[in-house]
XYZ file of N, CA and C in Angstrom:
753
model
N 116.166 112.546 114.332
C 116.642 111.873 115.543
C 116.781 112.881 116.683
N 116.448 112.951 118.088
C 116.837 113.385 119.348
C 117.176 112.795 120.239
N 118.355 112.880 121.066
C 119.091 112.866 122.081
C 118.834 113.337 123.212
N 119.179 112.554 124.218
C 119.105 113.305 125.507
C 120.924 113.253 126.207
N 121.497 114.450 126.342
C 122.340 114.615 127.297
C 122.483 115.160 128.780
N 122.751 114.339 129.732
C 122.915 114.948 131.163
C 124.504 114.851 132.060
N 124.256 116.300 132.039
C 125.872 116.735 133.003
C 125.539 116.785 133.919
N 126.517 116.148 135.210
C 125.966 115.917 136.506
C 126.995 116.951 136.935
N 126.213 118.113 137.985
C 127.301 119.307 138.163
C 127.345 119.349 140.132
N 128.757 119.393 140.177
C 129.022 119.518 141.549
C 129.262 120.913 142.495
N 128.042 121.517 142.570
C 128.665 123.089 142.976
C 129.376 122.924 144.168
N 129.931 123.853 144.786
C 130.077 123.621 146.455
C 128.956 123.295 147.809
N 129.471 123.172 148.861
C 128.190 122.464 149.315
C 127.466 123.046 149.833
N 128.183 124.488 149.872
C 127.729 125.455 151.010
C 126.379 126.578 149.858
N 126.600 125.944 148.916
C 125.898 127.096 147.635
C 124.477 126.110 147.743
N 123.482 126.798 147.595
C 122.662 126.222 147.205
C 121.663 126.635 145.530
N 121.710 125.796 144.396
C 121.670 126.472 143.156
C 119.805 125.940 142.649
N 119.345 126.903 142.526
C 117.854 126.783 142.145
C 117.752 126.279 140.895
N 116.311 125.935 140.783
C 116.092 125.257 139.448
C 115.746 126.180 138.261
N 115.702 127.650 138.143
C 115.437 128.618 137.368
C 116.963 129.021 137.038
N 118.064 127.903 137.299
C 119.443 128.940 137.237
C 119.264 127.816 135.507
N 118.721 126.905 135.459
C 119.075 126.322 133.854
C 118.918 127.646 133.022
N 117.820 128.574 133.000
C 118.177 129.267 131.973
C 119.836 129.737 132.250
N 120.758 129.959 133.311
C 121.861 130.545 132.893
C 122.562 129.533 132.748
N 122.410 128.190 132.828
C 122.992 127.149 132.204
C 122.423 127.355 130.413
N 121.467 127.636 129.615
C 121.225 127.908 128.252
C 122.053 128.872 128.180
N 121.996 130.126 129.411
C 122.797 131.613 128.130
C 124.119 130.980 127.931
N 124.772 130.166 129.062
C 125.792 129.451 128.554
C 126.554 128.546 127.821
N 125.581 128.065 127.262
C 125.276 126.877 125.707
C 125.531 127.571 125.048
N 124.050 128.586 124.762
C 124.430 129.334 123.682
C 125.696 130.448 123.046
N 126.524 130.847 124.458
C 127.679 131.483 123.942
C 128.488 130.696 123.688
N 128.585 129.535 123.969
C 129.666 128.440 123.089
C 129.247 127.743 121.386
N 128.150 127.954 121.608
C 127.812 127.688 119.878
C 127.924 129.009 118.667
N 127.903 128.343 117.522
C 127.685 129.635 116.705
C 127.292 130.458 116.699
N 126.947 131.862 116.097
C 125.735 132.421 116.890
C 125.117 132.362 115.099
N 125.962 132.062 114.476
C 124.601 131.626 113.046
C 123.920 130.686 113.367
N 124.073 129.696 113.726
C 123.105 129.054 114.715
C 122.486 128.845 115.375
N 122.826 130.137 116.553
C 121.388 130.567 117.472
C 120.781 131.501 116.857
N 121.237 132.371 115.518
C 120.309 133.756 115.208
C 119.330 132.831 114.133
N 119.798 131.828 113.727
C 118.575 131.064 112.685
C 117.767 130.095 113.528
N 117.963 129.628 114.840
C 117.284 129.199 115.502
C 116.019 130.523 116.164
N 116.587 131.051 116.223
C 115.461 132.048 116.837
C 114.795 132.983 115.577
N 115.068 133.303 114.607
C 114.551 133.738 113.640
C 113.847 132.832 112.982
N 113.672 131.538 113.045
C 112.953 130.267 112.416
C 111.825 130.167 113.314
N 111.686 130.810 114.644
C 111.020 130.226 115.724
C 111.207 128.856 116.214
N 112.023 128.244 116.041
C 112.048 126.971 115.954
C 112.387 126.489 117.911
N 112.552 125.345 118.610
C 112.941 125.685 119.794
C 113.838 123.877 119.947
N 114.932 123.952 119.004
C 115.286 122.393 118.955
C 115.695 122.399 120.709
N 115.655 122.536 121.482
C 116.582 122.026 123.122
C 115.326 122.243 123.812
N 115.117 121.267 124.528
C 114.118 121.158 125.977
C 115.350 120.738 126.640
N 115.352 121.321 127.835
C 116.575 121.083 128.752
C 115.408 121.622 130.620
N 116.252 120.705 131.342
C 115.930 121.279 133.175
C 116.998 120.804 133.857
N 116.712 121.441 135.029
C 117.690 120.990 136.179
C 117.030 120.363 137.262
N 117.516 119.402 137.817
C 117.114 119.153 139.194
C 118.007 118.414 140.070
N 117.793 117.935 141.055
C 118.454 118.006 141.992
C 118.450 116.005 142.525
N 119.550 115.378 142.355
C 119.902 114.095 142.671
C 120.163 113.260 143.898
N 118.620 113.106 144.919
C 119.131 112.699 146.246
C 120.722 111.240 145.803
N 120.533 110.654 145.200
C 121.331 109.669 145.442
C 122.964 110.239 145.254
N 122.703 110.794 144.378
C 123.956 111.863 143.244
C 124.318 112.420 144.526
N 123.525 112.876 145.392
C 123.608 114.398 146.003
C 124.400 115.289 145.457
N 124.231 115.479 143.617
C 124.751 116.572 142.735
C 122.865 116.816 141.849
N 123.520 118.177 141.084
C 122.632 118.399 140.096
C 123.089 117.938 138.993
N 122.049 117.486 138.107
C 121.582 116.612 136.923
C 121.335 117.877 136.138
N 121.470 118.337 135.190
C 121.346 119.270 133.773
C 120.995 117.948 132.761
N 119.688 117.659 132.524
C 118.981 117.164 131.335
C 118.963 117.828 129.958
N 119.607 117.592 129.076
C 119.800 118.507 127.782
C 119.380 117.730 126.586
N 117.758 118.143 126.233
C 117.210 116.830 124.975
C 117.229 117.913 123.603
N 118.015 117.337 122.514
C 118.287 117.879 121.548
C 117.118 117.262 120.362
N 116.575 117.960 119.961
C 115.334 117.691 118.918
C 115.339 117.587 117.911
N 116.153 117.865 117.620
C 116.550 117.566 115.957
C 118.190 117.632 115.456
N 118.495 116.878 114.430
C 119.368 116.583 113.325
C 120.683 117.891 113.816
N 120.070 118.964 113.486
C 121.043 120.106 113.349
C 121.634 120.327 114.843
N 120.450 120.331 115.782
C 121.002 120.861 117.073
C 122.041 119.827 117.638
N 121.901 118.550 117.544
C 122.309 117.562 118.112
C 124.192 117.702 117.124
N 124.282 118.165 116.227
C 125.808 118.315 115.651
C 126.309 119.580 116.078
N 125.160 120.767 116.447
C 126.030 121.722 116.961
C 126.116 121.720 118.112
N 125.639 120.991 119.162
C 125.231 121.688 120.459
C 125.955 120.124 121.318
N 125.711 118.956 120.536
C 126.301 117.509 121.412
C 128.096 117.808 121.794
N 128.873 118.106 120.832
C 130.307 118.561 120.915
C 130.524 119.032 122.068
N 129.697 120.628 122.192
C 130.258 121.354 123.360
C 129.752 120.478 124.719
N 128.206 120.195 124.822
C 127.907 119.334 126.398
C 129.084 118.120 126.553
N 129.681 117.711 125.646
C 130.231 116.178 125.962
C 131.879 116.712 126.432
N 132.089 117.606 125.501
C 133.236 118.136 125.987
C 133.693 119.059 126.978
N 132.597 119.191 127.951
C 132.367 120.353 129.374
C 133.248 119.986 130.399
N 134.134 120.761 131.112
C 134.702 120.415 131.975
C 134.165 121.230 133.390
N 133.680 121.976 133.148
C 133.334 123.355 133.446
C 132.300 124.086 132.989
N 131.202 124.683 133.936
C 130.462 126.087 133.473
C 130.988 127.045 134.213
N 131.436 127.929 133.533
C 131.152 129.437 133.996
C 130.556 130.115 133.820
N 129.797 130.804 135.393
C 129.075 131.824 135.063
C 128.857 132.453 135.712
N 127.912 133.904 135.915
C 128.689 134.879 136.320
C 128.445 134.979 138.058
N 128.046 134.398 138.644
C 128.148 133.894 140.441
C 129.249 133.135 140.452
N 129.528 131.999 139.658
C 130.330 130.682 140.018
C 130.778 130.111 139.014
N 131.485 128.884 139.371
C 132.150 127.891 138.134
C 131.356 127.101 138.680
N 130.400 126.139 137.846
C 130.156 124.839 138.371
C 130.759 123.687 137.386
N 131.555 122.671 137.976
C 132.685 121.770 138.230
C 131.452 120.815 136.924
N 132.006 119.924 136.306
C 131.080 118.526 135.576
C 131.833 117.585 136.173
N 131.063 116.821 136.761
C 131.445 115.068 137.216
C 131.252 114.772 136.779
N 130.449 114.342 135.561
C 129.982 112.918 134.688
C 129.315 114.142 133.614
N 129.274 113.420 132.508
C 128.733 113.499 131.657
C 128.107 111.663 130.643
N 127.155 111.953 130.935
C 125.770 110.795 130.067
C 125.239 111.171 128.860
N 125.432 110.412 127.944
C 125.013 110.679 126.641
C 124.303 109.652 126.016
N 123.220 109.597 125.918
C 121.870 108.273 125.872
C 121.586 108.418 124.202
N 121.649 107.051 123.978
C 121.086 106.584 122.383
C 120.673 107.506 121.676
N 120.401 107.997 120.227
C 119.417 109.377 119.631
C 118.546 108.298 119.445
N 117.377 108.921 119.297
C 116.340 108.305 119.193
C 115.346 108.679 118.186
N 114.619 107.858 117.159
C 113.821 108.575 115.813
C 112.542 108.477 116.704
N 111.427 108.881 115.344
C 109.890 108.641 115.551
C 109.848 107.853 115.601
N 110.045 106.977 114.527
C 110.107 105.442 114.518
C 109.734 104.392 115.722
N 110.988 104.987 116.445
C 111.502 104.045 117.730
C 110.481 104.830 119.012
N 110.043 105.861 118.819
C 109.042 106.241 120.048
C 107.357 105.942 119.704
N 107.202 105.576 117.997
C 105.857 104.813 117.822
C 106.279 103.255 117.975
N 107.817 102.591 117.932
C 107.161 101.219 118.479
C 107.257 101.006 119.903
N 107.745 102.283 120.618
C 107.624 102.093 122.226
C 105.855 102.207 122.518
N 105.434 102.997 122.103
C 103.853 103.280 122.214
C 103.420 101.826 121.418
N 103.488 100.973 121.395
C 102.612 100.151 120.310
C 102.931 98.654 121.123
N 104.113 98.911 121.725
C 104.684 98.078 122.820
C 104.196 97.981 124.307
N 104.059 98.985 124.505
C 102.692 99.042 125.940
C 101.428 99.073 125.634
N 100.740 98.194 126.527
C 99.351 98.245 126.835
C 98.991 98.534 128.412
N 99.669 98.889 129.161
C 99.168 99.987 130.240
C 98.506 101.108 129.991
N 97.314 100.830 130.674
C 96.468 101.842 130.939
C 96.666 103.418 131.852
N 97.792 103.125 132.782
C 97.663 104.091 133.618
C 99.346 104.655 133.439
N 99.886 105.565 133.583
C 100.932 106.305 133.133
C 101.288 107.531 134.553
N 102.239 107.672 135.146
C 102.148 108.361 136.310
C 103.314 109.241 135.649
N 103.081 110.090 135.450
C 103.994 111.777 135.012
C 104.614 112.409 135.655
N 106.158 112.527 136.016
C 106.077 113.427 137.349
C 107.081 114.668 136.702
N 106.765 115.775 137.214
C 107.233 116.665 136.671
C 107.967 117.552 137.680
N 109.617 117.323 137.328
C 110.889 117.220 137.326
C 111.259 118.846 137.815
N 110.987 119.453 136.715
C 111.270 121.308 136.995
C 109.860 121.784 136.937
N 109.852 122.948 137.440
C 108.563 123.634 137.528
C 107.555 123.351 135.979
N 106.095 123.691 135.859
C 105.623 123.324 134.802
C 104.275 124.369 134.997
N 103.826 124.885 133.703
C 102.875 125.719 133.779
C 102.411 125.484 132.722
N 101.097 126.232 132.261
C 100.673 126.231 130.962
C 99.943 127.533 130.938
N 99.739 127.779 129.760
C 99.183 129.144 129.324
C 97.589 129.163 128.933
N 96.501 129.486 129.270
C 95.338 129.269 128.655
C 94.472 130.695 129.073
N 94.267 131.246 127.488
C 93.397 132.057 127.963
C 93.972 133.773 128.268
N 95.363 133.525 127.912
C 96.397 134.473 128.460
C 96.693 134.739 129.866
N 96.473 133.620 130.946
C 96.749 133.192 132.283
C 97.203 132.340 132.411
N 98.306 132.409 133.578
C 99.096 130.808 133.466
C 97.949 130.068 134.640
N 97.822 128.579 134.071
C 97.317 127.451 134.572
C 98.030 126.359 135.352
N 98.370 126.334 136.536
C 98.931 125.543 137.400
C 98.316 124.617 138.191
N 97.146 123.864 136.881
C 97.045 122.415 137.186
C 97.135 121.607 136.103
N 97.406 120.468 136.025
C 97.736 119.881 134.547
C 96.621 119.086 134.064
N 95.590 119.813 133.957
C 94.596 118.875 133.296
C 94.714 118.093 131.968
N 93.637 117.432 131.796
C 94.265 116.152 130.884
C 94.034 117.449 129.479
N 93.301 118.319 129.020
C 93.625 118.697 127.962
C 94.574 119.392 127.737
N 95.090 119.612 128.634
C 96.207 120.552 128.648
C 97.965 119.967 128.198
N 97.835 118.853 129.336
C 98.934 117.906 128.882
C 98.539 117.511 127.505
N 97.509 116.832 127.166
C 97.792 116.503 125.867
C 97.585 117.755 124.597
N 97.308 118.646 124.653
C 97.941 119.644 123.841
C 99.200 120.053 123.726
N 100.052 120.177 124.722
C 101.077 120.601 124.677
C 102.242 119.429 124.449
N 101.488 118.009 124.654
C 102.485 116.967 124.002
C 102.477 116.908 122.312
N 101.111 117.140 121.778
C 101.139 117.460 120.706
C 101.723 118.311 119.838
N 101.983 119.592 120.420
C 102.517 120.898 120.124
C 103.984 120.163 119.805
N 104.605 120.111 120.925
C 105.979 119.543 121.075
C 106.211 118.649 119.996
N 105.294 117.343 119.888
C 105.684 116.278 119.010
C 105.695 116.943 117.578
N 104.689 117.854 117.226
C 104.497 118.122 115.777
C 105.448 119.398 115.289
N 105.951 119.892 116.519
C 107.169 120.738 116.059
C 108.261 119.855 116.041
N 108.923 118.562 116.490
C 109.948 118.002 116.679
C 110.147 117.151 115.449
N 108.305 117.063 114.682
C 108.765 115.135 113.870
C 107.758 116.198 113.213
N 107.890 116.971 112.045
C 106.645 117.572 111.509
C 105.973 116.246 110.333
N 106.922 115.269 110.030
C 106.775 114.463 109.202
C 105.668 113.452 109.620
N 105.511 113.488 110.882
C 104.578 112.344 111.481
C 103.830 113.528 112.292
N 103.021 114.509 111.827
C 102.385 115.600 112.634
C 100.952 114.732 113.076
N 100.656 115.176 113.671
C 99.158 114.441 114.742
C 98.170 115.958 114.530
N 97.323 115.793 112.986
C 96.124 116.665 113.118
C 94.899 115.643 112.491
N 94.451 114.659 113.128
C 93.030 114.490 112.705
C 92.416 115.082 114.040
N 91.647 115.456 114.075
C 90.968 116.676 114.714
C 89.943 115.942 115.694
N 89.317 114.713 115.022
C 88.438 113.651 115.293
C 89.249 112.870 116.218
N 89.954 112.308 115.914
C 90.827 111.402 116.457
C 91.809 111.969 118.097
N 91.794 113.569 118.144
C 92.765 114.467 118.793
C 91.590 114.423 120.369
N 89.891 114.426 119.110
C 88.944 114.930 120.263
C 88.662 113.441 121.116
N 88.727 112.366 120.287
C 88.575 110.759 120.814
C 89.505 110.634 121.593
N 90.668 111.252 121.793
C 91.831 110.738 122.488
C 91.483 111.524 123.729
N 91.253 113.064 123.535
C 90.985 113.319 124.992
C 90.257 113.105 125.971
N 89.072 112.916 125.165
C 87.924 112.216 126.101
C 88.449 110.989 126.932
N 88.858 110.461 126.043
C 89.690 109.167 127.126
C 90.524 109.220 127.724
N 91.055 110.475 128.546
C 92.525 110.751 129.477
C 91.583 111.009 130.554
N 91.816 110.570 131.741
C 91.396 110.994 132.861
C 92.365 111.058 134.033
N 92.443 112.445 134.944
C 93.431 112.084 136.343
C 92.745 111.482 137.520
N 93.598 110.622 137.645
C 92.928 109.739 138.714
C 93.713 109.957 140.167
N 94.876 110.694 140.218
C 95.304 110.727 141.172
C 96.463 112.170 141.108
N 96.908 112.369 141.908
C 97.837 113.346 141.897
C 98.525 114.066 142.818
N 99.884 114.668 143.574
C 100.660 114.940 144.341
C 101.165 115.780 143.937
N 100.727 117.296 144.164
C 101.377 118.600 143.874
C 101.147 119.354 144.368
N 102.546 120.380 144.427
C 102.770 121.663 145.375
C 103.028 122.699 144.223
N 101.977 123.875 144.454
C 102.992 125.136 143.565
C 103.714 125.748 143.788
N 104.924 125.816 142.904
C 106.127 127.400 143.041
C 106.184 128.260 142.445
N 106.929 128.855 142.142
C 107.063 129.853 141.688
C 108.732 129.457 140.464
N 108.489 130.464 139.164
C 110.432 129.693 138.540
C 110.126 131.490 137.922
N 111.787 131.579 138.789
C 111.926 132.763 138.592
C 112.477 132.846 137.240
N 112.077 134.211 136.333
C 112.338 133.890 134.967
C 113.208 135.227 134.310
N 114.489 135.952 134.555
C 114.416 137.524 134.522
C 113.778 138.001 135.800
N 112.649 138.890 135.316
C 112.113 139.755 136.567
C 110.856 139.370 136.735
N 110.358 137.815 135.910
C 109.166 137.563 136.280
C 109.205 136.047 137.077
N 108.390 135.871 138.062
C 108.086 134.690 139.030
C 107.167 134.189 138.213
N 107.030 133.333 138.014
C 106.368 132.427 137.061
C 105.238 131.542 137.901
N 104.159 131.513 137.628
C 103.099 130.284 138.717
C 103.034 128.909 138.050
N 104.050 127.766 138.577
C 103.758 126.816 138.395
C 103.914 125.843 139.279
N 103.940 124.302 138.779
C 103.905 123.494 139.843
C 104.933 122.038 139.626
N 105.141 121.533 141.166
C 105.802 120.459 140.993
C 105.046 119.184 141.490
N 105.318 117.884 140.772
C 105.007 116.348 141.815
C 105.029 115.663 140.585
N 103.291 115.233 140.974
C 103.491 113.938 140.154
C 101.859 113.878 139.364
N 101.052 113.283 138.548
C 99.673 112.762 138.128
C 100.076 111.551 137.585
N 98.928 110.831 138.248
C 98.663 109.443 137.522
C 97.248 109.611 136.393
N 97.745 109.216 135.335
C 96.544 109.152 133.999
C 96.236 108.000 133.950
N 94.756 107.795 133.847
C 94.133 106.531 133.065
C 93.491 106.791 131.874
N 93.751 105.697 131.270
C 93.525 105.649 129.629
C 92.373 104.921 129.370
N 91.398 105.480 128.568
C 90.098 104.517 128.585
C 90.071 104.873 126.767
N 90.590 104.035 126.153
C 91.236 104.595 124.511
C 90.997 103.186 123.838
N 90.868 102.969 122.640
C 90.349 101.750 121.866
C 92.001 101.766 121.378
N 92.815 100.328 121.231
C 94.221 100.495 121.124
C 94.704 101.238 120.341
N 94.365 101.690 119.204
C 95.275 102.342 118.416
C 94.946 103.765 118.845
N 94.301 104.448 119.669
C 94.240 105.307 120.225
C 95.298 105.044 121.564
N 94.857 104.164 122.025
C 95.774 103.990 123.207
C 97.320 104.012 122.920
N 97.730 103.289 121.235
C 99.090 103.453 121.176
C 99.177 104.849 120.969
N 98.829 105.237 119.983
C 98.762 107.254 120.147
C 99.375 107.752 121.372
N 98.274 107.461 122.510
C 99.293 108.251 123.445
C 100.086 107.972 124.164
N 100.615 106.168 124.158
C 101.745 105.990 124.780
C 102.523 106.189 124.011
N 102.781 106.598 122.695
C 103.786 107.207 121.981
C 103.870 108.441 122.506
N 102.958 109.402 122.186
C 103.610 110.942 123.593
C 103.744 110.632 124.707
N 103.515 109.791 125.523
C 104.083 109.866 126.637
C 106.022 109.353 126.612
N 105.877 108.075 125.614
C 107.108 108.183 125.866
C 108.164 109.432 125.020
N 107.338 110.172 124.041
C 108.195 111.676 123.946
C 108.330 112.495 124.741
N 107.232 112.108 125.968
C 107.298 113.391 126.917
C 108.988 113.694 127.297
N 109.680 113.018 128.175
C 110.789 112.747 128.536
C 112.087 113.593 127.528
N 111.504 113.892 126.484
C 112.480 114.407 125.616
C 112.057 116.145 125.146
N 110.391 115.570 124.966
C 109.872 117.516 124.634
C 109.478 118.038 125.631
N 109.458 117.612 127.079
C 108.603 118.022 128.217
C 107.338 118.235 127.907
N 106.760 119.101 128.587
C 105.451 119.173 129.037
C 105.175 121.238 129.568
N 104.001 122.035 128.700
C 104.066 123.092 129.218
C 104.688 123.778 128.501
N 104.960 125.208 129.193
C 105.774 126.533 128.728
C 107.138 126.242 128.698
N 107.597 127.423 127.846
C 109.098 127.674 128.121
C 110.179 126.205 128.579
N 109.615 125.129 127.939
C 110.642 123.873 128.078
C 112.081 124.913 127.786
N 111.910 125.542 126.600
C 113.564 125.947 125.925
C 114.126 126.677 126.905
N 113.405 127.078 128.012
C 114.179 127.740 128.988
C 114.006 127.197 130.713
N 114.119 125.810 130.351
C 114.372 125.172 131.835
C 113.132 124.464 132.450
N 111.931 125.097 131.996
C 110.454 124.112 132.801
C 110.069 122.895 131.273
N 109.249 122.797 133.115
C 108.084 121.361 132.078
C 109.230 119.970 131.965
N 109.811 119.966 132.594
C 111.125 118.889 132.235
C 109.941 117.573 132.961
N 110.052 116.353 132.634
C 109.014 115.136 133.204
C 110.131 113.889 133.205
N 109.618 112.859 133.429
C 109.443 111.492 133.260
C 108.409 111.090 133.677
N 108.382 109.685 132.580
C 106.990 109.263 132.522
C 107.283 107.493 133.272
N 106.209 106.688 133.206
C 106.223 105.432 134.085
C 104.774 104.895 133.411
N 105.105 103.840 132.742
C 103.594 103.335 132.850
C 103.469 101.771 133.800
N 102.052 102.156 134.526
C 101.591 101.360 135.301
C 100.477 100.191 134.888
N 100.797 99.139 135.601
C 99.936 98.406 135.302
C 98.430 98.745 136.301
N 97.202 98.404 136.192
C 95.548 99.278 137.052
C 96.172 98.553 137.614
N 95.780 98.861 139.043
C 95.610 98.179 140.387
C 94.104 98.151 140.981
N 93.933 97.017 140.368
C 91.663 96.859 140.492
C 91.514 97.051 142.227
N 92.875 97.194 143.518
C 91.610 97.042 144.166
C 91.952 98.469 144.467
N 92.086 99.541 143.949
C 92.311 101.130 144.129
C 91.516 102.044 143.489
């Protein structure tokens, strides 16, 4: 099962707090949890938390998205987010107004969301910065093989029980992703001492997939939202939501 938790944080008004500060929202998770728990999380390689920050015109606060991936993380790590009154850290205190804590959710329930749509077109917009790695260069456009590798990656580390390797089936699916549209600016997510090249907006995908291919990937899409999308989710990027659209024939 995974969870998504979001703390809505009120800094002052006069501060303005970037979207690369989530990693010091993580170093601050992690000093409230065990640390047998973070030293077997990182010695497992394992990366149970995709978490980002961004920024809430309506809220006019920041949103901290915190999706817990599995069983274990979600008993050590749900306690401390729900019980936050407060971050400290080492610039500031930032204040919690709300705290949201949304349904856990199995495989199960994200293959009958995929099996439940028949929209073709899916518009992605991506939330915190997002990059990908290819080649040992970062790639700051999201082409369709790219997204769908790295939804795969995500899904088959999160649900290894329902892993996605027919190889045939991986190559049928991509052929049928196409971007048909798209709205993006690149930034930069500062990371330590490295600036990172990635990007923010939005892509619209069309699906040209025979259905049970087509449910395939509206099942990752609706995981996107929980494993992101890209690099370094565990440290603040690649954060998304997804939307599926119905075609609009005269576009």
């Amino acid at each position: 099962m995974i969870q998504q938790i979001q703390l809505v944080l009120s800094p002052p008004n006069d501060v303005r707090i970037p979207q690369s500060w989530s990693y010091r929202l993580y170093g601050w998770l992690m000093s409230q949890i065990s640390s047998e728990f973070g030293e077997q999380m990182h010695l497992q390689g394992e990366h149970p938390i995709a978490h980002f920050l961004c920024f809430s015109p309506e809220k006019q606060s920041l949103i901290w998205t915190v999706n817990l991936l599995n069983d274990a993380a979600r008993q050590v790590v749900s306690p401390v987010l729900e019980s936050a009154k407060e971050i400290p850290l080492h610039e500031l205190t930032l204040p919690v107004s709300e705290i949201r804590t949304f349904p856990a959710v199995s495989a199960e329930e994200l293959i009958r969301s995929g099996r439940s749509h028949s929209e073709t077109r899916a518009k992605i917009a991506f939330l915190s910065p997002c990059a990908f790695k290819q080649s040992g260069r970062y790639t700051i456009f999201p082409q369709e093989n790219l997204i769908l590798q790295s939804l795969i990656t995500h899904w088959n580390t999160t649900f290894p029980e329902y892993a996605l390797t027919d190889s045939d089936a991986l190559q049928a699916l991509q052929q049928g992703l196409h971007i048909v549209d798209f709205n993006l600016h690149t930034t930069r997510y500062l990371l330590k001492e490295t600036r990172i090249p990635s990007f923010l907006g939005n892509v619209t995908v069309e699906a040209h997939l025979a259905p049970p291919l087509l449910e395939l990937w509206n099942t990752l899409l609706s995981f996107a939202p929980y494993g992101g999308i890209g690099i370094k989710t565990t440290l603040g990027m690649g954060g998304t939501t997804t939307a599926f659209q119905k075609r609009n024939f005269c576009t």
